[in-house]
């Protein structure tokens, strides 16, 4: 599904990603862990097409299509979804209107008809329930005045609505208390399917208790330096990152 | 010849051209008014004096502060001549296309500054409410106008208002008696239709609410086609004690129109005025909003939204005078500029020494979508009282790349994302417009303009 080869990317003069390789198959959940500044968020942003990063080498293909040839909206229409670490507040932009515009843009690119108002409402209500979100959220501006937990749940709600092929969850656990974390994780788990892959970017092992990954990768200094099964996460939790990162450096 | 001398010579020429043009417009009309034989003496005298003020008044140049950003040359160059006949050929079918779908309102229609009985659809008006043609009222019941018409705009007002006073022939009159209640809004459509020669219409409107009266007025300035014309209108508004007026104004004229409005507001004690000004059309549009309080505890709320693109100058001037204690005023204007659009926001709140406990807040926020667009924003507070709450703020910014990326990352195209963010920015002003049908209509109008806007 996703194939990343030799990816290098810079911000300004600084090289953040230094030859990153990653293969994600259909239905797989990959966790990317690493210390602060290792390039985890940069990787998520580069894949989704945020400005301010320059890809200097390597490739990233989603089902064979070169992502770096596409605008962010084209990547989204292809089935890529980024759950933001810091969801952006959009004052004055109604949440429901926003979701409708997004869903219809994606459906249109797939050659599907726009959803009629009734089906759209039904779909929304169904997905809201999974995330324990209130209907009133739909009438509010996107993320505006939302609590930290509401913002994160709103990200997963959007993901549920847009049904991506590949979802990247960027530090989705940050700022969540244990109850909110469980709701978010339940929402994510409900979306797991043999056709949908996920990349879970996180600093802590905690999230992985709830969203169980198939693979765990350790990212340090812009490269994946260790890959393994979910037990690797437990080892990291116990020993910290030092033993791998320093071991690599030595 | 030096550049300075050259520019000074050009200024003199411009001033002379302008003076000549003004006198052509005011002089002819003044004669017309007195010779008609129906106007009352007091009104004839007012017009005569106004015509003299036009002659005596210095022509505004780039050096006069309130005209610094609003060049008059393009206006003078059009050679506008006064509209002197009314246009009666239009039928209700002709104006179908300019109506707001689903808006439930009493409707008054003026064409090229003249009240049209044929196009108006007032329905049944409640007791104590009179709506109609100014010309008719001057003829039939001038006493109802005395002491109000021309009194609110006053003598010290600026040139174009004097010109209007000298030349006025018709316009809209809305009178609410003490305690009268107009529950259904009244929509006033100012329709302009292009003539063979470029014309200037100088309508004069009067809205007067007696003590405790309440009304909702929706004014729309619209055109048929891309007509080139000029409207120099003056609107006098008088609010009695405890009166409430909700006033939406939507200027959506042809891209070739020149638009001048002087809105003069007089508010008595405990009255509340809520005005929302939407400026979308015209090539050169200037609005002066002037407020005076004649009683304490009055509230004046002025909001606005303007959009200016290529070949557009949209210009708002506010002059809010707090001469008495305990009144409040709020000005909240937002602008979206794109292409080579230009806008001016010049707001003055003046608080006299005796106007203690004044509560005044002014803000102007602008969103600039292109490198070639420009806004000159100048909020000013002049405060001579020492126990007041006054604030002002102004911002000029661009669309946040973060916000744009967020929308695009959800599959929304860059152009739609931009439009959504602009509408989000404009939303709180549009919300204040009142009836849902009008809000939806204006949202659509704004959206259409943004859709056509060049992305730099």
CSV table of C-alpha atoms in Angstrom, one decimal, chain A residues 48-50 71-73 76-77 81-82 84 87-93 97-98 101-102 105-106 142-143 155 158 162, chain B residues 365 400-417 419-428:
chain,number,residue,atom,x,y,z
A,48,UNK,CA,0.6,14.6,3.6
A,49,UNK,CA,2.1,17.5,1.7
A,50,UNK,CA,2.5,20.3,4.2
A,71,UNK,CA,-1.1,18.5,-4.0
A,72,UNK,CA,-2.3,17.9,-0.5
A,73,UNK,CA,-5.9,17.7,-1.6
A,76,UNK,CA,-6.4,13.1,0.4
A,77,UNK,CA,-8.6,12.2,-2.5
A,81,UNK,CA,-5.5,11.0,5.9
A,82,UNK,CA,-3.5,12.9,8.5
A,84,UNK,CA,-3.2,16.3,13.2
A,87,UNK,CA,-5.9,20.3,15.0
A,88,UNK,CA,-6.3,23.8,13.5
A,89,UNK,CA,-9.1,26.0,14.6
A,90,UNK,CA,-11.2,27.5,11.8
A,91,UNK,CA,-13.3,30.3,13.2
A,92,UNK,CA,-16.5,30.8,11.2
A,93,UNK,CA,-16.2,27.6,9.2
A,97,UNK,CA,-20.4,22.3,6.0
A,98,UNK,CA,-16.7,21.5,6.2
A,101,UNK,CA,-17.2,19.8,1.3
A,102,UNK,CA,-14.5,17.3,2.2
A,105,UNK,CA,-14.6,16.4,-2.9
A,106,UNK,CA,-13.4,12.9,-2.1
A,142,UNK,CA,-14.3,23.5,13.1
A,143,UNK,CA,-12.2,22.9,16.3
A,155,UNK,CA,-10.0,14.3,14.0
A,158,UNK,CA,-13.4,13.1,10.3
A,162,UNK,CA,-13.7,10.2,5.0
B,365,UNK,CA,-9.9,43.6,10.4
B,400,UNK,CA,-3.1,31.4,7.6
B,401,UNK,CA,-1.2,28.7,5.7
B,402,UNK,CA,-2.0,26.3,8.5
B,403,UNK,CA,-5.7,26.7,8.0
B,404,UNK,CA,-5.4,26.4,4.3
B,405,UNK,CA,-3.4,23.2,4.7
B,406,UNK,CA,-5.8,21.7,7.2
B,407,UNK,CA,-8.7,22.1,4.7
B,408,UNK,CA,-6.6,20.8,1.7
B,409,UNK,CA,-5.5,17.8,3.7
B,410,UNK,CA,-9.2,16.8,3.8
B,411,UNK,CA,-9.5,16.8,0.0
B,412,UNK,CA,-10.8,20.3,-0.4
B,413,UNK,CA,-9.3,22.2,-3.3
B,414,UNK,CA,-7.1,25.2,-2.5
B,415,UNK,CA,-9.6,27.6,-4.1
B,416,UNK,CA,-12.6,26.3,-2.2
B,417,UNK,CA,-10.5,26.2,1.0
B,419,UNK,CA,-13.3,30.7,-0.1
B,420,UNK,CA,-14.4,28.8,3.0
B,421,UNK,CA,-11.9,30.7,5.1
B,422,UNK,CA,-12.9,34.0,3.7
B,423,UNK,CA,-16.6,33.3,4.3
B,424,UNK,CA,-15.7,32.1,7.8
B,425,UNK,CA,-14.0,35.5,8.4
B,426,UNK,CA,-16.9,37.4,7.0
B,427,UNK,CA,-19.5,35.1,8.7
B,428,UNK,CA,-20.0,37.0,11.9
